[in-house]
Coordinates of C-alpha atoms and ligand atoms in Angstrom, one line a residue:
X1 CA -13.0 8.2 -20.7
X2 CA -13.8 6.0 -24.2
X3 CA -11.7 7.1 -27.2
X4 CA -11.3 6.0 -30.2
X5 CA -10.7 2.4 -30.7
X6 CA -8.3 3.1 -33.8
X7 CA -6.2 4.4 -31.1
X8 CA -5.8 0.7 -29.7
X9 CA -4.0 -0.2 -32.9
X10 CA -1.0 2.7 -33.0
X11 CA 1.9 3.8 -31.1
X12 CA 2.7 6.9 -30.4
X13 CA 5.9 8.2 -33.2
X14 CA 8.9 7.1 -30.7
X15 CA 11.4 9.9 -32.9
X16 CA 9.3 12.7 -31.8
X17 CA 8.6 11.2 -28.0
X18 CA 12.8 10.9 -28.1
X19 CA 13.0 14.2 -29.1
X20 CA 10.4 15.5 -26.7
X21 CA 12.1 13.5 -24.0
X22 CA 15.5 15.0 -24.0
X23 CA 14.4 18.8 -24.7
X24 CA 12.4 18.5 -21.5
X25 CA 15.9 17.2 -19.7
X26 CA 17.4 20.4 -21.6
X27 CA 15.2 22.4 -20.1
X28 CA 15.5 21.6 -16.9
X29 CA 18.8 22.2 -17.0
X30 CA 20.6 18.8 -18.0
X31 CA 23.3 18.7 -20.9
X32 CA 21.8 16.6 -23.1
X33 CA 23.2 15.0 -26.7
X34 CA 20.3 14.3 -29.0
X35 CA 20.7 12.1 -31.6
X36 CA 17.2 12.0 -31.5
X37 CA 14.8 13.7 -34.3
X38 CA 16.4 13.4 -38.1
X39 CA 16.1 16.9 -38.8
X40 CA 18.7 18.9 -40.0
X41 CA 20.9 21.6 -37.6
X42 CA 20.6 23.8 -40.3
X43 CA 18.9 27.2 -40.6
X44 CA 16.5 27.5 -43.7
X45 CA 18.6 29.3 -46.3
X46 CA 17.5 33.1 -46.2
X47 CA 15.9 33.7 -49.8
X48 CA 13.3 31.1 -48.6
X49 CA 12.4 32.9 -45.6
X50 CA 12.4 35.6 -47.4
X51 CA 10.2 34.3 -49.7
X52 CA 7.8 33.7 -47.1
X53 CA 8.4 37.1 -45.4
X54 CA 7.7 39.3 -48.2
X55 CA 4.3 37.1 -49.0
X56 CA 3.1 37.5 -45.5
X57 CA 4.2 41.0 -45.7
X58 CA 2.0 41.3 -49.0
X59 CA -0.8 39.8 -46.8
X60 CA -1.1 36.4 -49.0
X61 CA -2.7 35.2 -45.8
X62 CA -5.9 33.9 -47.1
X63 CA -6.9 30.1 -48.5
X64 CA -5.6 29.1 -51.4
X65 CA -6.4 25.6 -53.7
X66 CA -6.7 22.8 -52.0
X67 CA -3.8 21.3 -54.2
X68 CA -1.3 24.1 -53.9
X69 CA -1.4 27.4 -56.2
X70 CA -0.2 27.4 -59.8
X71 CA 2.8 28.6 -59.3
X72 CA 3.7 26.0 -56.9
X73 CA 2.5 23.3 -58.1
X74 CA 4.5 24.4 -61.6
X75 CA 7.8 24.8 -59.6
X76 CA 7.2 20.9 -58.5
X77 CA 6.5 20.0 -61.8
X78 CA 9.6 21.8 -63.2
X79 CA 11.5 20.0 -60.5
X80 CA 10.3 16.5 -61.0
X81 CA 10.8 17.0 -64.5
X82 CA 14.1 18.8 -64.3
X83 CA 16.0 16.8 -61.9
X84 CA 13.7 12.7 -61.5
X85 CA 13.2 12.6 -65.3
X86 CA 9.5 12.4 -64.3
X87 CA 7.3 14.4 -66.6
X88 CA 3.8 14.7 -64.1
X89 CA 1.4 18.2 -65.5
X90 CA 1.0 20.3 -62.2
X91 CA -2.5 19.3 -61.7
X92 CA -0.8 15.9 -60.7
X93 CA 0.6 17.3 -58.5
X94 CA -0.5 17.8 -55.0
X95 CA 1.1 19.8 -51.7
X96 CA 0.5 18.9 -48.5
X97 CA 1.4 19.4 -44.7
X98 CA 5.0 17.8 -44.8
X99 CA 5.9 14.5 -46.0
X100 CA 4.1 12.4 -43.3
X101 CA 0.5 14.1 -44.8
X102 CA 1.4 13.2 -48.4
X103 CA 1.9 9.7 -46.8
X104 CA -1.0 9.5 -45.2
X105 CA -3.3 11.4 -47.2
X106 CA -2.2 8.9 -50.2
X107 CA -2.7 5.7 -47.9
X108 CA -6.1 7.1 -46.8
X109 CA -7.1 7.7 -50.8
X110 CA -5.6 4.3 -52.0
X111 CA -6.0 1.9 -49.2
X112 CA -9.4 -0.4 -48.4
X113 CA -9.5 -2.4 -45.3
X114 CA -7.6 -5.4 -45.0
X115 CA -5.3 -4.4 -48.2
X116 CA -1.8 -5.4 -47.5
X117 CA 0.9 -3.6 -47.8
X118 CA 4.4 -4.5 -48.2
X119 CA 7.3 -2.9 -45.5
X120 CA 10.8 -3.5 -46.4
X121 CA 12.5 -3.4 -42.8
X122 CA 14.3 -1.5 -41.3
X123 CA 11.6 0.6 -41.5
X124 CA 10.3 5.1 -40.5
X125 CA 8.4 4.2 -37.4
X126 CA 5.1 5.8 -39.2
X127 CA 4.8 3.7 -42.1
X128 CA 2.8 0.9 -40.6
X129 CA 1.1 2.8 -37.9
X130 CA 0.0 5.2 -40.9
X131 CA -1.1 2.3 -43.1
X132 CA -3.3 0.6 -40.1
X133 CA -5.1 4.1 -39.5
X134 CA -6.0 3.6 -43.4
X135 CA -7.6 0.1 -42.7
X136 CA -4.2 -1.4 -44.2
X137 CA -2.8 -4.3 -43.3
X138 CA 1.3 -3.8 -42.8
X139 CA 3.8 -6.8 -44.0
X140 CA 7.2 -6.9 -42.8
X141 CA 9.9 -7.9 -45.3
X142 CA 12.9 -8.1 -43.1
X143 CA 16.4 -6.8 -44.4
X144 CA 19.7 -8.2 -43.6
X145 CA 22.3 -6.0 -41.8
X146 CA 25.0 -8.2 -44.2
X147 CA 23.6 -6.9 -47.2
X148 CA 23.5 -3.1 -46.1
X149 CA 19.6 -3.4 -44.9
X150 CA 18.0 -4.1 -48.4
X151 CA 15.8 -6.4 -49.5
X152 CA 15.9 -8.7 -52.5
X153 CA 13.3 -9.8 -55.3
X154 CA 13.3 -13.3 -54.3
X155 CA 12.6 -12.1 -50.7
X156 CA 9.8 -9.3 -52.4
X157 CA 8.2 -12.1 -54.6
X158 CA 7.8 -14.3 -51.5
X159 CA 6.3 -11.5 -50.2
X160 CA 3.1 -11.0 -52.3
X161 CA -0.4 -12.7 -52.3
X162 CA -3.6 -11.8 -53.9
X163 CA -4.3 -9.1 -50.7
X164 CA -0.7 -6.9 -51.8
X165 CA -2.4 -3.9 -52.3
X166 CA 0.8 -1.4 -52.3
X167 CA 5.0 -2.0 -52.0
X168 CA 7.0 1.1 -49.9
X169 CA 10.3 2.4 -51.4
X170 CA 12.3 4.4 -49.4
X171 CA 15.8 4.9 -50.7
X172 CA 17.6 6.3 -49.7
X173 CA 16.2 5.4 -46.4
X174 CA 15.4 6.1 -42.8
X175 CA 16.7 5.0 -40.1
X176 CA 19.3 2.2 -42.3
X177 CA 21.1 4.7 -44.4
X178 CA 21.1 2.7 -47.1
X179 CA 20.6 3.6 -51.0
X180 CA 19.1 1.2 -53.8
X181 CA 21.2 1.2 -56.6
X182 CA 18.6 2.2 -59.7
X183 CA 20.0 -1.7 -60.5
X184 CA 18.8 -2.8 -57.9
X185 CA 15.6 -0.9 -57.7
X186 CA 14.9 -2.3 -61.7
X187 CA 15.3 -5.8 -60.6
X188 CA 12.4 -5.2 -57.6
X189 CA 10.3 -3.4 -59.9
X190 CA 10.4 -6.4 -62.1
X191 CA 9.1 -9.2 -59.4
X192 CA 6.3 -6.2 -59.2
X193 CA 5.4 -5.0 -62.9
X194 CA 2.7 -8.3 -63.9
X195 CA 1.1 -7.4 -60.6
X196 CA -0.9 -4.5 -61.8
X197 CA -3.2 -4.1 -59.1
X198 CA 0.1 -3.3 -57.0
X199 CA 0.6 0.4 -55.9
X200 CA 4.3 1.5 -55.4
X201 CA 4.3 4.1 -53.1
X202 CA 8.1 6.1 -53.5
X203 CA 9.2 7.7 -50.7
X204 CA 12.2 9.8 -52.0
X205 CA 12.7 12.7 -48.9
X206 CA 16.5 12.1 -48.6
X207 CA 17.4 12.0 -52.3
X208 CA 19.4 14.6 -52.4
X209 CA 21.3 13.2 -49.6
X210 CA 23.4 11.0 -51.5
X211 CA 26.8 9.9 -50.0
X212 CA 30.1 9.2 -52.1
X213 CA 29.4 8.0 -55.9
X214 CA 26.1 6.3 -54.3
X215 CA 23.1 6.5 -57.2
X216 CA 19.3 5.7 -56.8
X217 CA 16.8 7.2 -58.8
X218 CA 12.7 8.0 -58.6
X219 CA 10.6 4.8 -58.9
X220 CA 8.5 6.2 -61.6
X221 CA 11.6 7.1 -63.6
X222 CA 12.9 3.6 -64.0
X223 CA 10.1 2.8 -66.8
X224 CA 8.1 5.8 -67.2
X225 CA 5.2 3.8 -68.9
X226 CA 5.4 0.9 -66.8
X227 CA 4.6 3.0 -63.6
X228 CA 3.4 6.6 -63.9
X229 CA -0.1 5.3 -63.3
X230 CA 0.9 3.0 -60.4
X231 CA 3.8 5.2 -58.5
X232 CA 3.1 7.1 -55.9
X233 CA 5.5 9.3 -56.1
X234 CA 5.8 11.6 -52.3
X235 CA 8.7 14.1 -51.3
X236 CA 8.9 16.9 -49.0
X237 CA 11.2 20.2 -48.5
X238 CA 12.2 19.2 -44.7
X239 CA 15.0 17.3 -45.1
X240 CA 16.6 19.1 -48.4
X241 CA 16.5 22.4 -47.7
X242 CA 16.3 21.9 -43.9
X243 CA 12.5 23.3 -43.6
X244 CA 10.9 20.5 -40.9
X245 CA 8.8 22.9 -39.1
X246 CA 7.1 24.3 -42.1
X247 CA 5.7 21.3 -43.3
X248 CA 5.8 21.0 -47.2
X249 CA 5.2 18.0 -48.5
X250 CA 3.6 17.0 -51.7
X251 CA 3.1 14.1 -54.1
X252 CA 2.9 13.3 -57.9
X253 CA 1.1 10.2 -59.6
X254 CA -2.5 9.5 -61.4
X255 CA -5.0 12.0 -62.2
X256 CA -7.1 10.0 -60.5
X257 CA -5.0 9.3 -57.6
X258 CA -4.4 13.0 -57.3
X259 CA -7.9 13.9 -57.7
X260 CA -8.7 11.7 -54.8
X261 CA -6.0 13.0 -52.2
X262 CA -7.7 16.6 -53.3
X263 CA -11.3 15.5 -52.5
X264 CA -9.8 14.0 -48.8
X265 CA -7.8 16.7 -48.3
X266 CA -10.6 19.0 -49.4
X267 CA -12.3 18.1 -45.9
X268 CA -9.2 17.7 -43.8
X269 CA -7.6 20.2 -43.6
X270 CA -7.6 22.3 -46.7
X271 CA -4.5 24.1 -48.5
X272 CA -0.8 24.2 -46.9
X273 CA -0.2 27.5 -44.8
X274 CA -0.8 30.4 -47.7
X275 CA 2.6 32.0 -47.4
X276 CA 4.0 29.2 -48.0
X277 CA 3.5 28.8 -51.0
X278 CA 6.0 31.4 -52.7
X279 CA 8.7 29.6 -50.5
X280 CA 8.0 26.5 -52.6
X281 CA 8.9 28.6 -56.0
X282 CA 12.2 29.9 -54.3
X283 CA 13.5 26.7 -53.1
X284 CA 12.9 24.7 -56.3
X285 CA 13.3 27.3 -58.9
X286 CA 16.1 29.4 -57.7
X287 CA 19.5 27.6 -58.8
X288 CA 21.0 29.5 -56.0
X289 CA 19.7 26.8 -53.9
X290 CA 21.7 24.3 -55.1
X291 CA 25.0 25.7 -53.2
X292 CA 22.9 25.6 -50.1
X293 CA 21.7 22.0 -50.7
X294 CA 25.3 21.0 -52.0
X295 CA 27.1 22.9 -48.6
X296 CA 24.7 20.2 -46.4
X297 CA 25.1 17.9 -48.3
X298 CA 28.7 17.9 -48.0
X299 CA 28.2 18.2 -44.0
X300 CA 26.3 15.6 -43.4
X301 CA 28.6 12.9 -46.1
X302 CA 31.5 13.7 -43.5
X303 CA 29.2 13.7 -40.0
X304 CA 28.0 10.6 -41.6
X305 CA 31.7 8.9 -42.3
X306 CA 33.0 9.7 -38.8
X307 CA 30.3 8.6 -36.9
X308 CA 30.0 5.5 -38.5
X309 CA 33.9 4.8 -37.6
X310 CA 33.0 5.8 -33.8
X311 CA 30.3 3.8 -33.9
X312 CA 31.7 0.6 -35.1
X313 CA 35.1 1.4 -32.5
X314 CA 32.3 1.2 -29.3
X315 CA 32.4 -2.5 -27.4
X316 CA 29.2 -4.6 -28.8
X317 CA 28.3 -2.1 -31.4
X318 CA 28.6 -2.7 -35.3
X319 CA 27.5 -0.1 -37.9
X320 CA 26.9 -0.7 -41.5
X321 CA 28.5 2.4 -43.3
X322 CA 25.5 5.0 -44.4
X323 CA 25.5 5.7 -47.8
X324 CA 22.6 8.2 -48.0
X325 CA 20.3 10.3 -45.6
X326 CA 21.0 11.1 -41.9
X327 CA 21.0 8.3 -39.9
X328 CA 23.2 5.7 -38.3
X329 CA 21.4 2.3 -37.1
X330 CA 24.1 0.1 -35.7
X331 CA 23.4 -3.4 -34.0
X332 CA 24.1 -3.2 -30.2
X333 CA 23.4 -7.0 -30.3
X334 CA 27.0 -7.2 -28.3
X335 CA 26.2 -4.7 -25.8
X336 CA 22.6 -6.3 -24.8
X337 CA 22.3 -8.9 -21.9
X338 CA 25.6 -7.5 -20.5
X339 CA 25.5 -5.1 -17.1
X340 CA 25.7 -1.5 -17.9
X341 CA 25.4 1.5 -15.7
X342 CA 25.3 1.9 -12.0
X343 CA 23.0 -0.4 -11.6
X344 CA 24.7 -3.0 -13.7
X345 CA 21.1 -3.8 -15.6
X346 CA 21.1 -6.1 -18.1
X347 CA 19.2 -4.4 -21.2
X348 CA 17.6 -6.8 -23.0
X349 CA 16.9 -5.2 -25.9
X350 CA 17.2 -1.4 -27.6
X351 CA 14.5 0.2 -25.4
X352 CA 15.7 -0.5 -21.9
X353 CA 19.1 0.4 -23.5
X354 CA 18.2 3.9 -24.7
X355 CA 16.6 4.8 -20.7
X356 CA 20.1 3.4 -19.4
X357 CA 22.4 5.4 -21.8
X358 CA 19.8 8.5 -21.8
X359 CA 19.8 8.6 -18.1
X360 CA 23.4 8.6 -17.1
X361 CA 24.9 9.5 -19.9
X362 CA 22.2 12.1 -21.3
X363 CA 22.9 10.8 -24.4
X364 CA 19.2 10.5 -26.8
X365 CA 18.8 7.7 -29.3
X366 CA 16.5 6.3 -30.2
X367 CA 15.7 2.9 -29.8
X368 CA 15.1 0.2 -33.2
X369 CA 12.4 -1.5 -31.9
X370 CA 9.7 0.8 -33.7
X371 CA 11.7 0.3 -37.1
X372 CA 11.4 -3.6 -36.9
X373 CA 15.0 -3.7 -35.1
X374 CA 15.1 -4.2 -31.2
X375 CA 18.6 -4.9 -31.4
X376 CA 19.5 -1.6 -32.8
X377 CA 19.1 1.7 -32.0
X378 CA 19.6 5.3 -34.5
X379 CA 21.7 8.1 -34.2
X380 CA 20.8 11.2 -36.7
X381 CA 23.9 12.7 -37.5
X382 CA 21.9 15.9 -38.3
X383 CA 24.1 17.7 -35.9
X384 CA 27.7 19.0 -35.4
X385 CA 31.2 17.0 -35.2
X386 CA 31.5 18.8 -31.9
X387 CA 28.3 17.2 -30.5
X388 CA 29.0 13.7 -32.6
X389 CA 31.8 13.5 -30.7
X390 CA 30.7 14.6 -27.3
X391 CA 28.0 11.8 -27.5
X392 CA 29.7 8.8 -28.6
X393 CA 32.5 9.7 -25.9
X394 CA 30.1 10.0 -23.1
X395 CA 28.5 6.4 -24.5
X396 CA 32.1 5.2 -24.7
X397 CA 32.7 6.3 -21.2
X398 CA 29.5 4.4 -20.1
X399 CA 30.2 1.1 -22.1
X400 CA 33.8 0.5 -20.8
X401 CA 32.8 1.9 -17.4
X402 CA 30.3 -0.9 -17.4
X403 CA 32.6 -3.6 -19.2
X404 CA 35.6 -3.4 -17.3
Ligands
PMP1 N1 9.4 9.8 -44.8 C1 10.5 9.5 -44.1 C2 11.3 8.3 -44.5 C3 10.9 10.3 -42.9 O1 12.0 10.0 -42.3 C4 10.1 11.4 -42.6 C5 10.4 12.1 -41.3 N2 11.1 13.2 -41.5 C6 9.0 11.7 -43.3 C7 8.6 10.9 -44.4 C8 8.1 12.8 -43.0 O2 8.7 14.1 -43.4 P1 8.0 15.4 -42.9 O3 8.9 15.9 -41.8 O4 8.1 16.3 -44.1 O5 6.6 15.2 -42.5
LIG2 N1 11.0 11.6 -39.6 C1 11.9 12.2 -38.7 C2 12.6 11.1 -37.9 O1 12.5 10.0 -38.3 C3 11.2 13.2 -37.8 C4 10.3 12.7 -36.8 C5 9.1 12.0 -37.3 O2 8.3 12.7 -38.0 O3 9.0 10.8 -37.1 O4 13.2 11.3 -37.0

């Protein structure tokens, strides 16, 4: 059968295939721990639902803008403005279907082929498979584990040549758990700023998610002049308010740049789900939502503290301590090339690791090698202290078993 060639050039997204991989084990009967998927445990809170219910129940069930409706696309707005110190109108302002559309639909509107575009690694697995289905040409900028993952200007600067069409910022970030400092976001966005045919593309899902007296701020917000026109400024209400299977994402920048994702969108696939919509208004305009955000908040800053100490306890393994997000991406540079399992395999690096620890100890992780890391591997701590326990002692269990 001939498909696509484009298909030649992309893997398929290893989170989800993790995911999908230890659900089947569940099913068929086997107790599985998944530190798989970074998606929160939670339930979305109720008025949200509701929200959506009584819409549905109105039968709001019919297209709506392209864009998003008025009213949503005002409760953005009101956010941005409210809480990023970003003052976009609504019609900047675009929704689409989760964050990985806005991505994507912005790559596809921005993007020519053969523009490069620079990658700070660790890296979201989709990022460069997204930009090479928009012709792009992904650049890795590698980060050092000894300075918590990020990247500096000199390293940024060396980065650049007269093909950088577009820098991604992720902070805080997937799969390091890291945070820029707005200090330390200012001093990249200067090596940037006399480049002005340079895009920055601001990738701010897990802001909310901020760990301890960790700070980072929205791209665009650092020097409002400097980069409304050249931020690309994409969020989504998965992570926040724990909504990942309703996909709502949406993204804020240029008229023109706005106008663009519209017209592509226009013939793709149209408005986000109708009812929706209202759902949008309730999580971003009812203060009430703030206890909700705060209570997971809180959760996942104390998953995130202990798992990080586990973590860093297991032979070979060494964590860098999250400061932000959902995600814990130690180095299991110490436990590769060594026997593990009944077999006594070597893994040579964080794939054949993952099959090894998934299939005797039905523990899922996955593996770094799809974030520019093969000697690492992720944990979302998206889940309970019961099961963040239950996982790392089964891996425990597996890595003395195999060491002693
Ligand atoms: N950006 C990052 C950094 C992510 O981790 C993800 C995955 N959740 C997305 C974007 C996409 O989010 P969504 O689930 O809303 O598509
Ligand atoms: N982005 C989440 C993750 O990294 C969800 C899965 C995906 O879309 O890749 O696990």
């Amino acid at each position: 059968m001939q498909l696509a060639s484009r298909l030649d050039q992309i893997a398929e997204s290893i989170t989800l295939a993790v995911t999908a991989r230890a659900n089947a084990m569940k099913k068929q009967g086997v107790d599985v721990v998944s530190f798989g998927a970074g998606e929160p445990d939670f339930d979305t809170p109720a008025a949200i639902k509701e929200a959506a219910i009584t819409a549905l129940r109105a039968g709001r069930t019919k297209y709506e803008p392209t864009a998003g409706t008025p009213e949503a696309r005002k409760a953005i707005a009101d956010k941005l403005a409210r809480h990023n110190k970003l003052p976009y109108p609504p019609e900047q302002i675009i929704a689409s279907v989760g964050g990985k559309h806005s991505l994507y639909v912005a790559f596809m509107a921005v993007l020519n082929p053969g523009d490069e575009v620079l990658i700070p690694a660790p890296y979201w697995v989709s990022y460069p498979e997204m930009v090479k289905l928009a012709g792009g040409v992904p650049v890795i900028i590698q980060g050092d584990p000894a300075h918590e993952f990020k990247i500096t200007p000199a390293q940024l600067a060396a980065a650049i040549t007269p093909r950088t069409k577009m820098f991604i910022m992720n902070s805080p970030s997937n799969p390091g758990g890291h945070t820029y400092h707005p200090a330390e976001l200012a001093a990249l966005a200067e090596v940037i700023k006399p480049h002005g045919n340079i895009w920055v593309c601001s990738d701010e899902i897990y802001e909310r998610l901020l760990f301890g007296d960790q700070k980072t701020c929205s791209w665009a917000a650092l020097d409002w002049n400097t980069w409304k026109d050249r931020t690309i400024t994409c969020n989504c209400l998965s992570k926040t308010y724990a909504m990942t299977g309703w996909r709502i994402g949406y993204t804020a920048g240029a008229k023109p740049l706005i106008d663009a994702m519209n017209k592509l969108q226009s013939q793709m696939t149209s408005n986000i789900t109708s009812f929706c919509m209202p759902a949008i208004v309730e999580a971003l305009s009812n203060p009430a939502m703030e206890d909700e955000v705060a209570k997971m908040r809180q959760a996942f800053e104390k998953r995130g503290a202990h798992i990080w100490q586990r973590l860093n306890a297991l032979p070979g393994f060494k964590c860098v301590r999250p400061t932000g997000a959902f995600y814990a991406f130690p180095s299991i540079a110490g436990a590769l090339g060594k026997p593990l399992g009944k077999t006594a395999a070597k893994p040579k690096d964080a794939i054949e690791f993952c099959r090894i620890v998934l299939d005797e100890a039905h523990v899922a992780l996955v593996p770094g090698n799809d974030f520019g890391f093969p000697d690492h591997v992720r944990l979302s701590f998206a889940t309970s202290l019961e099961q963040i326990d239950k996982g790392v002692d089964r891996l425990e269990k597996l890595l003395t078993a195999s060491q002693s």
